[in-house]
PDB file of C-alpha atoms in Angstrom:
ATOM      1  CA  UNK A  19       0.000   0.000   0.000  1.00  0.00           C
ATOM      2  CA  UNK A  20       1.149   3.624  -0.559  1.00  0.00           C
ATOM      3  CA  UNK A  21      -0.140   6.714  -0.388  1.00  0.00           C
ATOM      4  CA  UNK A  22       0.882  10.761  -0.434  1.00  0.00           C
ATOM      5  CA  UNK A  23      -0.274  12.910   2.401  1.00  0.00           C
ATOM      6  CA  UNK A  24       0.277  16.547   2.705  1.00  0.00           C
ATOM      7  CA  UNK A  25       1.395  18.181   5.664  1.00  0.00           C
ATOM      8  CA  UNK A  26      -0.321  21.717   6.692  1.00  0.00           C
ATOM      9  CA  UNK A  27       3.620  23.171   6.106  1.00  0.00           C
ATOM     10  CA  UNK A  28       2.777  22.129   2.381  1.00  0.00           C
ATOM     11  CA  UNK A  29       5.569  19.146   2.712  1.00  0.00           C
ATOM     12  CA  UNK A  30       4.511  15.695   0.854  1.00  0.00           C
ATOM     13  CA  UNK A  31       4.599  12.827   2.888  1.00  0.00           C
ATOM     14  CA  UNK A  32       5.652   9.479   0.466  1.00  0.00           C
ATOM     15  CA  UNK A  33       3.458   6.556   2.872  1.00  0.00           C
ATOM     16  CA  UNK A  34       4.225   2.839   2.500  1.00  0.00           C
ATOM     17  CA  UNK A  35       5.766   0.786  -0.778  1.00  0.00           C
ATOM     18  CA  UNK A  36       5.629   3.023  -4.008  1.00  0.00           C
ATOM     19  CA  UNK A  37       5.865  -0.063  -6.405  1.00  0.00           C
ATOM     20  CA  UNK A  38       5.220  -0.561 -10.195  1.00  0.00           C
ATOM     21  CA  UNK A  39       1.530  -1.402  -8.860  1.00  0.00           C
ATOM     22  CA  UNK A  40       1.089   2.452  -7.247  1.00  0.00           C
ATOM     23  CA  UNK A  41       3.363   4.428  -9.556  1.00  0.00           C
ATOM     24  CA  UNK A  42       0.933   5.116 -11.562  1.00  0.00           C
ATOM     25  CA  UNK A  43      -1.794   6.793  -8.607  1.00  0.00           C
ATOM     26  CA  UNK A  44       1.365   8.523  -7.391  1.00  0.00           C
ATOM     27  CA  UNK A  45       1.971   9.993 -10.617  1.00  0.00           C
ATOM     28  CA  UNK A  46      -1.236  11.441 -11.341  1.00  0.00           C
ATOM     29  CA  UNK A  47      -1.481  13.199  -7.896  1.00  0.00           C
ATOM     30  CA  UNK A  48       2.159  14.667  -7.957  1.00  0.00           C
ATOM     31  CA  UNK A  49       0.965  15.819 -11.376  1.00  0.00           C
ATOM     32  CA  UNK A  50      -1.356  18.414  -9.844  1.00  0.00           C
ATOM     33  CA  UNK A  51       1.483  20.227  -8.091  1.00  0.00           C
ATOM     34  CA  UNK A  52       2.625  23.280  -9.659  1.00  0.00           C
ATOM     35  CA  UNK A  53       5.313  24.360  -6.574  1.00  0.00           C
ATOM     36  CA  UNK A  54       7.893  23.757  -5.099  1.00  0.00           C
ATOM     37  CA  UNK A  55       8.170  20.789  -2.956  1.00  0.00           C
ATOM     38  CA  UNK A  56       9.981  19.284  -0.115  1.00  0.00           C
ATOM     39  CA  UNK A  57       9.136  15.150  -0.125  1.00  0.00           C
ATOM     40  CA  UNK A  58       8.986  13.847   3.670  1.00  0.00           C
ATOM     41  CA  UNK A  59      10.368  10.199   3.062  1.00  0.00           C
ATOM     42  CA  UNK A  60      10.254   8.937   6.287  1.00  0.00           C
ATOM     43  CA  UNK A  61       7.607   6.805   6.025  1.00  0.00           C
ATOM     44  CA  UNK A  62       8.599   5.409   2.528  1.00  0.00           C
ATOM     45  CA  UNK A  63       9.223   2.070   3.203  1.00  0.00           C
ATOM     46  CA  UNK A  64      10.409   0.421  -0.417  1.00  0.00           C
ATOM     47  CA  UNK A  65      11.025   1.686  -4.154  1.00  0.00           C
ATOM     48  CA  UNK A  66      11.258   0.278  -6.948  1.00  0.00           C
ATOM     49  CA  UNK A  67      12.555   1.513 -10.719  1.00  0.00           C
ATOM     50  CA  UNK A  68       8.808   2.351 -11.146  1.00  0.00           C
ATOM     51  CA  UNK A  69       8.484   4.764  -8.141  1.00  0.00           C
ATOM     52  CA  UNK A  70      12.376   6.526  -8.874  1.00  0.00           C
ATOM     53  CA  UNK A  71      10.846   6.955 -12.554  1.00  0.00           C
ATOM     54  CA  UNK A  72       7.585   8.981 -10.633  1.00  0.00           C
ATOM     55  CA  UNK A  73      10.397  11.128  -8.720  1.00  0.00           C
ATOM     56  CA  UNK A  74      12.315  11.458 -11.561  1.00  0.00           C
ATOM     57  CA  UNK A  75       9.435  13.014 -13.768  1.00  0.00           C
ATOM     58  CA  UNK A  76       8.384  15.366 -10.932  1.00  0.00           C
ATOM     59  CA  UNK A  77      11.938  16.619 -10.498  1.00  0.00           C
ATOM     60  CA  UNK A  78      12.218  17.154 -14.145  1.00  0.00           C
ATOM     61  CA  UNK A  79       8.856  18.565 -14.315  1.00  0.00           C
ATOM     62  CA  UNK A  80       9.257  20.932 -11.763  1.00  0.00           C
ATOM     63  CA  UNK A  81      12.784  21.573 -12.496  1.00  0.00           C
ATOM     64  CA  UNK A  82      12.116  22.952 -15.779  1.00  0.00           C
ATOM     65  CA  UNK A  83       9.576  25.492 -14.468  1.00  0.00           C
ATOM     66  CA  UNK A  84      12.564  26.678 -11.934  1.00  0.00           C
ATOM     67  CA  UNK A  85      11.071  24.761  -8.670  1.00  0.00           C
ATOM     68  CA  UNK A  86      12.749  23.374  -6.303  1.00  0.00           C
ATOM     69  CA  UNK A  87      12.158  19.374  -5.477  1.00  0.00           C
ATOM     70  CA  UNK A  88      14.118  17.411  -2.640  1.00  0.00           C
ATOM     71  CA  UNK A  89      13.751  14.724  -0.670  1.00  0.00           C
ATOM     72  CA  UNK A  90      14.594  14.409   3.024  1.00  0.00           C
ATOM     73  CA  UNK A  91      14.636  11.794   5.864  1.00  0.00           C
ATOM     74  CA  UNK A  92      15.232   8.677   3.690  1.00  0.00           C
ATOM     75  CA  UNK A  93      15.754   5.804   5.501  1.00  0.00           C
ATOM     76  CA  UNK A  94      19.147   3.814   4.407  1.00  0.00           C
ATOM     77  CA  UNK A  95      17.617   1.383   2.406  1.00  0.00           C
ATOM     78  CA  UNK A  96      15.817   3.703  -0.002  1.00  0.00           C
ATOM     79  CA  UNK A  97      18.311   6.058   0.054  1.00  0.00           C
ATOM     80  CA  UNK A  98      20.478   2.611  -1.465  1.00  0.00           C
ATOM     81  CA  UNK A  99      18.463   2.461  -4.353  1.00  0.00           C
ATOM     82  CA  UNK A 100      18.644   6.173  -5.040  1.00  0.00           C
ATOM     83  CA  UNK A 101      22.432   5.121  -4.930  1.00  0.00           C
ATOM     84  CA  UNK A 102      22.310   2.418  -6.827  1.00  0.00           C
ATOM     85  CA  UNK A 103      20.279   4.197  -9.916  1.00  0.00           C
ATOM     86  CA  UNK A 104      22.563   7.301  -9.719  1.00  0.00           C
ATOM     87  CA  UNK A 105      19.744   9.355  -8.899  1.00  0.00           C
ATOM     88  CA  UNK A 106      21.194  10.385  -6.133  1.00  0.00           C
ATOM     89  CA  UNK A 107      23.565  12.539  -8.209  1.00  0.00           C
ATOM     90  CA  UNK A 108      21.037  14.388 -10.046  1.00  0.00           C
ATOM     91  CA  UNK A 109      18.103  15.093  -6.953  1.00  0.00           C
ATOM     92  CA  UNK A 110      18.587  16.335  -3.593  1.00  0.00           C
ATOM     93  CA  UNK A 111      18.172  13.839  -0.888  1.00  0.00           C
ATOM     94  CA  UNK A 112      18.989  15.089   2.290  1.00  0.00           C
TER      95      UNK A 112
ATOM     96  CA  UNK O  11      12.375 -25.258  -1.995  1.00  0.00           C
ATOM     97  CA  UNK O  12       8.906 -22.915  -1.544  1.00  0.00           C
ATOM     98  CA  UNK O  13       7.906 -22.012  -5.163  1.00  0.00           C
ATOM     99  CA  UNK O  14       4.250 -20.455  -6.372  1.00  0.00           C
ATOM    100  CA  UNK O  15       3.103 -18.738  -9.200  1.00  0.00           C
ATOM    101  CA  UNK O  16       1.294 -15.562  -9.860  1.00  0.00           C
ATOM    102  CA  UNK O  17      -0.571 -14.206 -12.438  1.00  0.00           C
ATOM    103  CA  UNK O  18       1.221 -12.342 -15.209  1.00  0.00           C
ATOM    104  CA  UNK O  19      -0.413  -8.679 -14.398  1.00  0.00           C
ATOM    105  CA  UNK O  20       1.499  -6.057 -12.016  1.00  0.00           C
ATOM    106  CA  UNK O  21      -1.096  -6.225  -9.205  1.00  0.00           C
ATOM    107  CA  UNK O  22       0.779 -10.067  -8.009  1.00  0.00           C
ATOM    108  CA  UNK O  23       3.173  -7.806  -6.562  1.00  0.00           C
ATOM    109  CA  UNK O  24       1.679  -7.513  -3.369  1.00  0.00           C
ATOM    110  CA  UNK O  25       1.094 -11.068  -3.402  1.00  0.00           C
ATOM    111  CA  UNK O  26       5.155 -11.446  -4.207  1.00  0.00           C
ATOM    112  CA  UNK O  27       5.872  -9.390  -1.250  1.00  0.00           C
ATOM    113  CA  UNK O  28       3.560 -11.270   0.972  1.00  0.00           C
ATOM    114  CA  UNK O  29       5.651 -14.312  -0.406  1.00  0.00           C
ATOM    115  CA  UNK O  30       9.138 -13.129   0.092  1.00  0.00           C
ATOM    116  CA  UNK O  31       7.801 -11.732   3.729  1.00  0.00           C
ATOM    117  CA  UNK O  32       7.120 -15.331   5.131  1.00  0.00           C
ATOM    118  CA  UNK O  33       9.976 -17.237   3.081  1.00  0.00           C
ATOM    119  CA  UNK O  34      12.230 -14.465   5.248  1.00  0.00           C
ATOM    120  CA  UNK O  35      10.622 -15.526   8.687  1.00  0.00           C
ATOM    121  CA  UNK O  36      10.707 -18.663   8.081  1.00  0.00           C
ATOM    122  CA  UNK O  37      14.595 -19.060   7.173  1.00  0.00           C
ATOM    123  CA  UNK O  38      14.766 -16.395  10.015  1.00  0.00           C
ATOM    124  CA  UNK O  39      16.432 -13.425   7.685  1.00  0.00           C
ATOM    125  CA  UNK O  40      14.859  -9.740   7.591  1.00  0.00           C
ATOM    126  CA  UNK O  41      16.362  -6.709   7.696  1.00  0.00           C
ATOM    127  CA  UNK O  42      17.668  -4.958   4.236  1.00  0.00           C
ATOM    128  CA  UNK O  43      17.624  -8.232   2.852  1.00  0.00           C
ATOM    129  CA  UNK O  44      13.735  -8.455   2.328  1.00  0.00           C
ATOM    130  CA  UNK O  45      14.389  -5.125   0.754  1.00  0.00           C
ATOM    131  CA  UNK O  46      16.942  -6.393  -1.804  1.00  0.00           C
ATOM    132  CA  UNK O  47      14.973  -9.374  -2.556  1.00  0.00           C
ATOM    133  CA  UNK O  48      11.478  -7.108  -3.021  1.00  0.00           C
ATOM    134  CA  UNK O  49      13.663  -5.114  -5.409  1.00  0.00           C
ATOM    135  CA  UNK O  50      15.076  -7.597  -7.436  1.00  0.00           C
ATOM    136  CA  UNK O  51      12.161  -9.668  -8.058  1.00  0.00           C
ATOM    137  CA  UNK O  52       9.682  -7.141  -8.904  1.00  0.00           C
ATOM    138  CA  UNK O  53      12.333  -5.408 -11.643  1.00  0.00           C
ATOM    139  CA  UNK O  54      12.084  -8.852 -13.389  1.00  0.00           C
ATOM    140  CA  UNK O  55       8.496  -9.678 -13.282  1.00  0.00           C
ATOM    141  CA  UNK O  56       7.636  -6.903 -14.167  1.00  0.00           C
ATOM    142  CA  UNK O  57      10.204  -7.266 -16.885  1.00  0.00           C
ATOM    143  CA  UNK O  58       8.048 -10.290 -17.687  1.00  0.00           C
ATOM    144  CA  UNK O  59       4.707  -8.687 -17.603  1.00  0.00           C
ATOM    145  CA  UNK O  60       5.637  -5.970 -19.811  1.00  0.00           C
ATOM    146  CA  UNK O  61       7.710  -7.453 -22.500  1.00  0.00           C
ATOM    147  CA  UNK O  62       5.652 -11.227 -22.432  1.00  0.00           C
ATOM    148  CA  UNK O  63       2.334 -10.385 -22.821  1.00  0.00           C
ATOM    149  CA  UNK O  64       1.349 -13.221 -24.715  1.00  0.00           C
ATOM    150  CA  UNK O  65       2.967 -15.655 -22.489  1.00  0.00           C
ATOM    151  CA  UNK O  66       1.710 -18.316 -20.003  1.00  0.00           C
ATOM    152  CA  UNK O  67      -0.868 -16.845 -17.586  1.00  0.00           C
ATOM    153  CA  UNK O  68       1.282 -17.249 -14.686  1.00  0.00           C
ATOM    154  CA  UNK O  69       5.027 -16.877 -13.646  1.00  0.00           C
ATOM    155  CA  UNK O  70       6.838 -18.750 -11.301  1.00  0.00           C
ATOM    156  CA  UNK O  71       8.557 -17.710  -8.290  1.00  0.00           C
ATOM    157  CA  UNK O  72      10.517 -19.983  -6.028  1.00  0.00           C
ATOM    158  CA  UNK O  73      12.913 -19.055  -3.234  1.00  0.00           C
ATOM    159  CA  UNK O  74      15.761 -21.458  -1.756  1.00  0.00           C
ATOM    160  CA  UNK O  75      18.738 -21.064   1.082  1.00  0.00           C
ATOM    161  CA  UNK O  76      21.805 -21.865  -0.484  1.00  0.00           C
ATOM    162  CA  UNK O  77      25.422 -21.618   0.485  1.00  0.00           C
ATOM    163  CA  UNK O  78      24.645 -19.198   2.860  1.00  0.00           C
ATOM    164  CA  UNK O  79      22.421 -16.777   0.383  1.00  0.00           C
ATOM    165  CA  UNK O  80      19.080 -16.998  -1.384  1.00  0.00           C
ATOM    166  CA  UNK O  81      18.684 -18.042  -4.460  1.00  0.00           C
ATOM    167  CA  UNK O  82      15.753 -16.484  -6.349  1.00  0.00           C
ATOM    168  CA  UNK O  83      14.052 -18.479  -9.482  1.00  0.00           C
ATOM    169  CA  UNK O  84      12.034 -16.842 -12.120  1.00  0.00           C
ATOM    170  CA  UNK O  85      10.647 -18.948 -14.707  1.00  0.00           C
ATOM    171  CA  UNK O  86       8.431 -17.516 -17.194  1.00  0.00           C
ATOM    172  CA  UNK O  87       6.225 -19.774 -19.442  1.00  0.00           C
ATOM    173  CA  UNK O  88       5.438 -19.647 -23.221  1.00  0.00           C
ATOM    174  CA  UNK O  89       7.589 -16.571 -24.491  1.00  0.00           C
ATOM    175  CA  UNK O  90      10.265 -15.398 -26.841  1.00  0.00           C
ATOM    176  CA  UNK O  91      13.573 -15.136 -25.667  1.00  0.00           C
ATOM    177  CA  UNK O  92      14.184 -12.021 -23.618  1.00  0.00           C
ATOM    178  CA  UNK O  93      17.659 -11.823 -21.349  1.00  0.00           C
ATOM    179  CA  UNK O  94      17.918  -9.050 -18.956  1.00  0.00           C
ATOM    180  CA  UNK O  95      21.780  -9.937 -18.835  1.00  0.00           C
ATOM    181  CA  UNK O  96      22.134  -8.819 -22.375  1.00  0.00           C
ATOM    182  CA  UNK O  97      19.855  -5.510 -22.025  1.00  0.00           C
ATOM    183  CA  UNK O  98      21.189  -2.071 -21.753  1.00  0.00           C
ATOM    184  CA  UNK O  99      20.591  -0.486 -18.666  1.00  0.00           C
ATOM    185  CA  UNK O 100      20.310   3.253 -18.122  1.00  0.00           C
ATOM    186  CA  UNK O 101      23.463   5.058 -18.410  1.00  0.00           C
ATOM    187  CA  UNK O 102      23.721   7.046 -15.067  1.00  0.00           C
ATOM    188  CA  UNK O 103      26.041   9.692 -16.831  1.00  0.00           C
ATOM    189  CA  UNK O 104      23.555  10.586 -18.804  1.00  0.00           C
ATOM    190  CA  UNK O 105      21.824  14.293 -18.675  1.00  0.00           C
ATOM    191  CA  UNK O 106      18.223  13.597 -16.513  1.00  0.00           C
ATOM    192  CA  UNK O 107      16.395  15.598 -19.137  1.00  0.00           C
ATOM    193  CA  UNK O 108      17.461  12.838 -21.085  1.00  0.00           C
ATOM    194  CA  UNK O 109      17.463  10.104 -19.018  1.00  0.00           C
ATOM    195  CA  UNK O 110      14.452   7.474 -19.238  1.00  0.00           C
ATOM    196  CA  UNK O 111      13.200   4.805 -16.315  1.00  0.00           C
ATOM    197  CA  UNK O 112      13.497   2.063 -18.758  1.00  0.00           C
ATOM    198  CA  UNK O 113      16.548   0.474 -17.617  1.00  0.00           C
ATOM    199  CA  UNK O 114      16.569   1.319 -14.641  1.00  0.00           C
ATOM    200  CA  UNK O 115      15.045  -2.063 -13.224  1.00  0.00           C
ATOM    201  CA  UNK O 116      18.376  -3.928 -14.495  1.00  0.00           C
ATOM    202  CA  UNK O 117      20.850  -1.387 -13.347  1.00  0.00           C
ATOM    203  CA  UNK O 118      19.204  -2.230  -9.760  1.00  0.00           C
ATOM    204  CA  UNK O 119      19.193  -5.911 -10.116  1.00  0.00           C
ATOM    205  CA  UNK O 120      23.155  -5.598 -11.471  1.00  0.00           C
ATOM    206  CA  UNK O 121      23.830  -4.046  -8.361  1.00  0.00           C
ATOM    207  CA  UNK O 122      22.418  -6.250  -5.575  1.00  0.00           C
ATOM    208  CA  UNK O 123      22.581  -9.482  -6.779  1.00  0.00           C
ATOM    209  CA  UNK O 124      26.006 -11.322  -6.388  1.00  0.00           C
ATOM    210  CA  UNK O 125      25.311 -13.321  -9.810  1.00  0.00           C
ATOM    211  CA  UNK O 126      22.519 -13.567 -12.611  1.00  0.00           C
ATOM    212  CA  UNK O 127      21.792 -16.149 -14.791  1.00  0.00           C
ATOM    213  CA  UNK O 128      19.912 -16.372 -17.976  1.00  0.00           C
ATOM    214  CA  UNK O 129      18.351 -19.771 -19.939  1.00  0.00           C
ATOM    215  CA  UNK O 130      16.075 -19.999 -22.592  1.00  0.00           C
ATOM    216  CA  UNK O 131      14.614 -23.730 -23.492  1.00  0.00           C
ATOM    217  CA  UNK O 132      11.103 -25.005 -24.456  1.00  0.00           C
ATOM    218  CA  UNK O 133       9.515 -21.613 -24.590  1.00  0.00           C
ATOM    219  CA  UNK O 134      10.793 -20.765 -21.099  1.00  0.00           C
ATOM    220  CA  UNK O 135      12.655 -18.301 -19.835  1.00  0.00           C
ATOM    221  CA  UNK O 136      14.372 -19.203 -16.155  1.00  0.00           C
ATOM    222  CA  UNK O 137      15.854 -16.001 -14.603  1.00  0.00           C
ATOM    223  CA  UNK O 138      18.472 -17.423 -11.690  1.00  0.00           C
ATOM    224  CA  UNK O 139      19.802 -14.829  -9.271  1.00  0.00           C
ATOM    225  CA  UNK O 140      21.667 -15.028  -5.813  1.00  0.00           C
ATOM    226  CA  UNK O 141      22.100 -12.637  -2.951  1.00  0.00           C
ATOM    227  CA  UNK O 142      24.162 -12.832   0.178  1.00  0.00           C
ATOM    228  CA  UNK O 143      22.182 -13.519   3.084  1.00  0.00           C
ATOM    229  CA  UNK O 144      24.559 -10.782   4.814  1.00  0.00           C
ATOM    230  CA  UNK O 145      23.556  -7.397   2.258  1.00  0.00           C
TER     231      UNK O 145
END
């Protein structure tokens, strides 16, 4: 299960296991936001290729319009696949 | 030697996971391991769901302690010849605005399994992979 939650700071909260299965949902609702965004990964338990393809879009995305997208409190293992895609070079995970 | 198969479609993942979740209690593993195997597995089925449409209406998964790892089998029924050791994987180098998530999925599996295997026979494709126990 996944989902996104927003804090009332305006920070996105990334819930559960963003899998091929909920990439899609998780696409379409980070597709409505037109700001910049700081993504609370602390409860992000798993990720897959699928779910660093939805951050990759909405970095792009919101990169290109001069926003600002990072990611903070990634636990180790997720922050190992960031790694391990080369992600990590590109997006700000703090 | 626990093995079961799942239907061909992206939504056995959480099935999979449910899978992998006992096979780990049960050889009494957890940890970033269950992680690593998660990651893995789903890359290639879904690998298999994607590119095998046509194939057999299941895939199966089995699991198996060896030599101090796991060894994970994937063997996918009915199909053309696809081998994810012979794929290109994303080029990490690249530019972002140019970089696509296809290939990402391999690049993962190249870096956390110790060894992958390919073989192609009787319309099958059987994916073998290994991971240290201690990742």
């Amino acid at each position: 299960m996944f989902r996104i939650d927003f804090a009332q700071d305006g920070t996105v909260l990334l819930v559960g296991r963003l899998d091929a299965s909920a990439a899609p949902a998780a696409m379409a609702t980070l597709a409505a936001i037109d700001r910049a965004v700081t993504a609370d990964c602390s409860g992000l338990e798993y990720i897959s290729s699928a779910g660093l393809g939805v951050i990759m879009e909405t970095y792009k995305r919101l990169h290109g319009r001069g926003l600002a997208f990072q990611l903070i409190h990634a636990a180790p293992g997720v922050r190992n696949v960031f790694r391990y895609s080369g992600l990590d070079q590109v997006i700000d995970i703090a | 030697m626990p093995e079961r198969r799942f239907g061909r479609s992206i939504d056995s993942l959480e099935g999979i996971h449910e899978f992998v979740a006992g096979f780990l209690e049960s050889q009494g593993l957890s940890g970033p391991l269950s992680l690593d195997l998660d990651l893995v597995i789903e890359e290639l089925f879904t690998n298999m769901v994607k590119y095998s449409p046509g194939g057999a209406p299941e895939i199966a998964l089995r699991l198996e302690r060896r030599n101090g790892g796991i060894e994970v089998v994937l063997r996918d029924f009915d199909v053309d010849r696809f081998d994810p050791t012979q794929a290109s994987e994303a080029d990490a180098d690249r530019a972002l605005a140019e970089r696509r998530p296809g290939g990402l999925g391999l690049r993962l599996v190249r870096r956390i399994a110790e060894t992958v295997r390919y073989e192609y026979g009787d319309r099958t494709s059987t994916i073998t992979l290994t991971l240290r126990a201690a990742n």
